[in-house]
Amino acid sequence: MDLIAAPAGATDLVLLAHGGEADSFKGAGDWRVALLRMWPFASVARAAAPDAAVGLMRYRYRGWNGSDASPAVDLRAVLDGLPASIRRVVLIGHSMGGRAVVAAGNHPLVSGVLALAPWLPPGEPLVALRGPVVFAHGTLDRITDPRQTAAYARRLRLSGIPVAMLTVEGEKHAMLRRTADWNTLVHRFTTAALGSTDCDALTADPDRTDPLPTWNRRTPLVSGIASIAKARLGSRLTHW
């Protein structure tokens, strides 16, 4: 894990998990697109929870790798190894990272799970997720399937776990068409998972979906790309 923020005395951690590939034992790398996409969300998390630490997962490998579930194993190892001062962890993951935060979302430190365009294939094990649980998926995503996300949300709800299932109209997998709305979602979720606000749209209704609100004016695709560069180049890594 790389720490993007580590305020003195922090007892909360917002931990972001990036996407990857179905199968690969190559190193995750520092400048891959999947990793870079999480940097703006890290900046948003810092603004939403200025007293919390903010971390970015670094997997050993870029692939899920079947039953090895490599990113989920790495994420759980990070959670198990956190300093005793950290009492709550908010998990936010995209794509394969969304699958990882779901897989590790029953860890006793977890206080909320946000999965953005997650990869949740049929037969994915059901996990007793902790805290508010929010899934959000673009309607035009062709990399991961929003129908599978809705199906997993339905299974969770039938097991008694309330879930917010948000559809993002006109959005693709990279989440660049409604960049500001994705950022607002991350901000609002972070404050809700840490108890500052309520989490909207949580429900046990198995088949309910809600549109992601249009909180912001649409901006050109290039603006979303520029925000990634700005967040990455404007941030520095730190350590406990």
Short mmCIF file of C-alpha atoms in Angstrom, two decimals:
data_model
loop_
_atom_site.label_atom_id
_atom_site.label_comp_id
_atom_site.label_asym_id
_atom_site.label_seq_id
_atom_site.Cartn_x
_atom_site.Cartn_y
_atom_site.Cartn_z
CA MET A 1 0.00 0.00 0.00
CA ASP A 2 1.13 3.52 -0.81
CA LEU A 3 0.04 6.23 1.61
CA ILE A 4 -1.15 9.41 -0.04
CA ALA A 5 -2.06 11.04 3.26
CA ALA A 6 -1.13 10.09 6.82
CA PRO A 7 -2.26 12.77 9.28
CA ALA A 8 -0.83 12.49 12.77
CA GLY A 9 -3.23 10.64 15.03
CA ALA A 10 -5.35 9.26 12.19
CA THR A 11 -7.69 6.46 13.31
CA ASP A 12 -9.47 6.05 9.96
CA LEU A 13 -8.12 4.90 6.60
CA VAL A 14 -9.67 5.28 3.16
CA LEU A 15 -8.13 2.54 1.02
CA LEU A 16 -8.51 2.53 -2.77
CA ALA A 17 -8.12 -0.58 -4.90
CA HIS A 18 -7.44 -0.27 -8.64
CA GLY A 19 -8.41 -2.50 -11.54
CA GLY A 20 -6.35 -5.06 -13.41
CA GLU A 21 -6.67 -8.15 -15.59
CA ALA A 22 -8.34 -11.53 -15.38
CA ASP A 23 -5.05 -13.46 -15.45
CA SER A 24 -1.52 -12.15 -15.13
CA PHE A 25 1.40 -12.67 -12.79
CA LYS A 26 3.22 -9.64 -14.15
CA GLY A 27 4.00 -6.82 -11.73
CA ALA A 28 1.21 -4.30 -11.22
CA GLY A 29 3.44 -1.36 -12.25
CA ASP A 30 3.37 2.30 -11.25
CA TRP A 31 1.95 4.07 -14.29
CA ARG A 32 -0.69 1.73 -15.66
CA VAL A 33 -4.02 3.32 -16.56
CA ALA A 34 -5.98 1.29 -14.02
CA LEU A 35 -3.83 2.59 -11.19
CA LEU A 36 -3.75 6.18 -12.44
CA ARG A 37 -7.56 6.27 -12.59
CA MET A 38 -7.74 6.02 -8.80
CA TRP A 39 -5.64 9.09 -8.05
CA PRO A 40 -8.47 11.65 -8.41
CA PHE A 41 -10.56 9.57 -6.03
CA ALA A 42 -7.68 9.67 -3.56
CA SER A 43 -7.73 13.47 -3.74
CA VAL A 44 -11.50 13.45 -3.22
CA ALA A 45 -11.14 11.15 -0.20
CA ARG A 46 -8.60 13.52 1.35
CA ALA A 47 -11.04 16.40 0.99
CA ALA A 48 -13.93 14.35 2.37
CA ALA A 49 -11.99 13.04 5.37
CA PRO A 50 -9.06 15.37 6.10
CA ASP A 51 -8.27 13.65 9.40
CA ALA A 52 -8.11 10.18 7.82
CA ALA A 53 -5.20 8.41 6.21
CA VAL A 54 -5.63 7.69 2.48
CA GLY A 55 -3.94 4.72 0.87
CA LEU A 56 -3.65 3.20 -2.59
CA MET A 57 -3.34 -0.56 -2.95
CA ARG A 58 -0.30 -2.01 -4.72
CA TYR A 59 -0.93 -5.62 -5.68
CA ARG A 60 1.88 -8.09 -6.27
CA TYR A 61 0.36 -8.99 -9.64
CA ARG A 62 -1.91 -7.27 -12.13
CA GLY A 63 -4.22 -10.31 -12.47
CA TRP A 64 -6.98 -11.85 -10.38
CA ASN A 65 -5.65 -15.27 -11.33
CA GLY A 66 -8.61 -17.54 -10.80
CA SER A 67 -8.90 -19.22 -7.43
CA ASP A 68 -5.70 -17.46 -6.29
CA ALA A 69 -7.74 -14.22 -6.08
CA SER A 70 -4.40 -12.45 -5.81
CA PRO A 71 -5.65 -8.85 -5.27
CA ALA A 72 -8.13 -9.93 -2.59
CA VAL A 73 -5.38 -11.83 -0.76
CA ASP A 74 -3.13 -8.76 -0.94
CA LEU A 75 -5.89 -6.46 0.27
CA ARG A 76 -6.72 -8.66 3.24
CA ALA A 77 -3.02 -8.88 4.12
CA VAL A 78 -2.83 -5.07 4.19
CA LEU A 79 -5.90 -4.89 6.42
CA ASP A 80 -4.46 -7.49 8.78
CA GLY A 81 -1.17 -5.60 9.00
CA LEU A 82 -2.45 -2.10 9.70
CA PRO A 83 -1.19 -0.24 12.78
CA ALA A 84 -3.30 -0.67 15.90
CA SER A 85 -4.14 3.04 15.71
CA ILE A 86 -6.36 2.42 12.64
CA ARG A 87 -9.83 1.48 13.85
CA ARG A 88 -11.95 1.92 10.71
CA VAL A 89 -11.27 1.37 7.02
CA VAL A 90 -13.36 2.57 4.09
CA LEU A 91 -12.83 0.44 0.96
CA ILE A 92 -13.28 1.91 -2.54
CA GLY A 93 -12.49 -0.20 -5.58
CA HIS A 94 -12.85 -0.01 -9.36
CA SER A 95 -13.27 -2.97 -11.73
CA MET A 96 -11.06 -5.80 -10.44
CA GLY A 97 -10.46 -3.60 -7.41
CA GLY A 98 -14.22 -3.54 -6.93
CA ARG A 99 -14.16 -7.33 -6.80
CA ALA A 100 -11.30 -7.19 -4.30
CA VAL A 101 -13.05 -4.79 -1.91
CA VAL A 102 -16.15 -6.97 -2.01
CA ALA A 103 -14.09 -10.09 -1.28
CA ALA A 104 -12.39 -8.41 1.70
CA GLY A 105 -15.39 -6.36 2.79
CA ASN A 106 -16.21 -8.56 5.79
CA HIS A 107 -12.93 -7.70 7.52
CA PRO A 108 -13.63 -6.44 11.07
CA LEU A 109 -12.00 -3.06 10.39
CA VAL A 110 -14.19 -2.29 7.36
CA SER A 111 -16.84 0.41 7.83
CA GLY A 112 -18.10 0.66 4.24
CA VAL A 113 -17.63 -0.70 0.72
CA LEU A 114 -17.96 1.26 -2.52
CA ALA A 115 -17.55 -0.75 -5.72
CA LEU A 116 -17.27 1.27 -8.94
CA ALA A 117 -17.98 -0.70 -12.14
CA PRO A 118 -16.98 -3.86 -10.27
CA TRP A 119 -16.15 -7.18 -11.85
CA LEU A 120 -18.55 -9.58 -10.11
CA PRO A 121 -18.91 -12.65 -12.33
CA PRO A 122 -21.67 -15.24 -11.88
CA GLY A 123 -21.02 -17.49 -8.90
CA GLU A 124 -18.95 -14.90 -7.02
CA PRO A 125 -19.03 -15.92 -3.34
CA LEU A 126 -21.48 -13.95 -1.24
CA VAL A 127 -19.69 -11.89 1.43
CA ALA A 128 -21.27 -10.41 4.55
CA LEU A 129 -20.19 -6.86 3.78
CA ARG A 130 -19.85 -4.33 6.59
CA GLY A 131 -21.05 -0.74 6.79
CA PRO A 132 -22.86 1.02 3.95
CA VAL A 133 -22.54 -0.90 0.69
CA VAL A 134 -22.81 0.99 -2.60
CA PHE A 135 -22.41 -0.34 -6.13
CA ALA A 136 -22.33 2.01 -9.14
CA HIS A 137 -22.06 0.91 -12.76
CA GLY A 138 -22.22 2.67 -16.12
CA THR A 139 -24.96 1.58 -18.50
CA LEU A 140 -22.53 1.51 -21.47
CA ASP A 141 -19.79 -0.49 -19.74
CA ARG A 142 -18.53 -3.28 -22.00
CA ILE A 143 -15.56 -4.33 -19.85
CA THR A 144 -17.50 -5.41 -16.76
CA ASP A 145 -21.20 -6.19 -16.84
CA PRO A 146 -23.65 -3.95 -14.95
CA ARG A 147 -26.21 -6.74 -15.01
CA GLN A 148 -23.86 -8.96 -13.01
CA THR A 149 -23.35 -6.16 -10.50
CA ALA A 150 -27.12 -5.82 -10.09
CA ALA A 151 -27.41 -9.59 -9.69
CA TYR A 152 -24.83 -9.60 -6.90
CA ALA A 153 -26.57 -6.68 -5.21
CA ARG A 154 -29.81 -8.65 -5.38
CA ARG A 155 -28.18 -11.65 -3.70
CA LEU A 156 -26.81 -9.44 -0.94
CA ARG A 157 -30.20 -7.88 -0.34
CA LEU A 158 -31.90 -11.28 -0.17
CA SER A 159 -29.33 -12.26 2.47
CA GLY A 160 -30.38 -9.25 4.55
CA ILE A 161 -27.67 -6.73 3.63
CA PRO A 162 -29.01 -3.36 2.37
CA VAL A 163 -27.28 -2.16 -0.80
CA ALA A 164 -27.47 0.98 -2.91
CA MET A 165 -27.37 -0.01 -6.60
CA LEU A 166 -26.73 3.03 -8.79
CA THR A 167 -26.85 3.09 -12.58
CA VAL A 168 -24.78 5.72 -14.35
CA GLU A 169 -26.51 6.60 -17.60
CA GLY A 170 -24.27 6.91 -20.65
CA GLU A 171 -21.09 5.99 -18.78
CA LYS A 172 -18.37 3.55 -19.83
CA HIS A 173 -15.83 1.59 -17.83
CA ALA A 174 -13.20 4.33 -17.45
CA MET A 175 -15.73 6.63 -15.72
CA LEU A 176 -14.63 9.69 -17.70
CA ARG A 177 -17.93 10.92 -19.12
CA ARG A 178 -19.36 12.00 -15.77
CA THR A 179 -16.12 12.53 -13.89
CA ALA A 180 -17.45 15.12 -11.47
CA ASP A 181 -20.44 12.98 -10.51
CA TRP A 182 -18.20 9.97 -9.80
CA ASN A 183 -16.05 12.24 -7.62
CA THR A 184 -19.11 13.50 -5.76
CA LEU A 185 -20.23 9.93 -5.18
CA VAL A 186 -16.83 9.05 -3.67
CA HIS A 187 -16.97 12.15 -1.47
CA ARG A 188 -20.50 11.49 -0.24
CA PHE A 189 -19.83 7.81 0.35
CA THR A 190 -16.66 8.49 2.32
CA THR A 191 -18.41 10.89 4.67
CA ALA A 192 -21.31 8.43 5.08
CA ALA A 193 -19.06 5.44 5.80
CA LEU A 194 -17.25 7.45 8.46
CA GLY A 195 -20.53 8.49 10.04
CA SER A 196 -20.70 12.14 9.06
CA THR A 197 -23.79 11.82 6.82
CA ASP A 198 -26.45 9.31 5.86
CA CYS A 199 -25.93 7.00 2.89
CA ASP A 200 -28.67 7.52 0.32
CA ALA A 201 -30.49 4.75 -1.55
CA LEU A 202 -29.60 1.86 0.76
CA THR A 203 -32.41 -0.67 0.50
CA ALA A 204 -33.26 -4.32 1.00
CA ASP A 205 -35.61 -4.27 -2.00
CA PRO A 206 -34.02 -7.00 -4.18
CA ASP A 207 -34.67 -5.39 -7.55
CA ARG A 208 -34.39 -1.69 -6.90
CA THR A 209 -31.92 0.41 -8.84
CA ASP A 210 -31.49 4.16 -8.70
CA PRO A 211 -29.85 6.53 -11.18
CA LEU A 212 -26.72 8.27 -10.04
CA PRO A 213 -27.86 11.85 -9.46
CA THR A 214 -26.58 14.53 -11.82
CA TRP A 215 -24.90 16.69 -9.23
CA ASN A 216 -22.56 18.49 -11.63
CA ARG A 217 -22.41 19.97 -15.10
CA ARG A 218 -21.10 17.61 -17.75
CA THR A 219 -17.53 18.32 -18.86
CA PRO A 220 -15.56 17.17 -21.93
CA LEU A 221 -13.78 13.82 -21.82
CA VAL A 222 -10.43 15.59 -21.90
CA SER A 223 -11.26 17.26 -18.59
CA GLY A 224 -11.52 13.89 -16.91
CA ILE A 225 -8.17 12.83 -18.34
CA ALA A 226 -6.60 16.10 -17.22
CA SER A 227 -7.94 15.58 -13.70
CA ILE A 228 -6.08 12.28 -13.49
CA ALA A 229 -2.78 13.90 -14.49
CA LYS A 230 -3.33 16.77 -12.07
CA ALA A 231 -4.12 14.46 -9.16
CA ARG A 232 -1.15 12.18 -9.83
CA LEU A 233 1.44 14.89 -10.39
CA GLY A 234 0.14 17.00 -7.53
CA SER A 235 0.33 14.26 -4.90
CA ARG A 236 3.25 12.88 -2.95
CA LEU A 237 3.54 9.51 -1.26
CA THR A 238 4.21 9.31 2.44
CA HIS A 239 4.69 6.69 5.15
CA TRP A 240 3.63 5.97 8.72
#
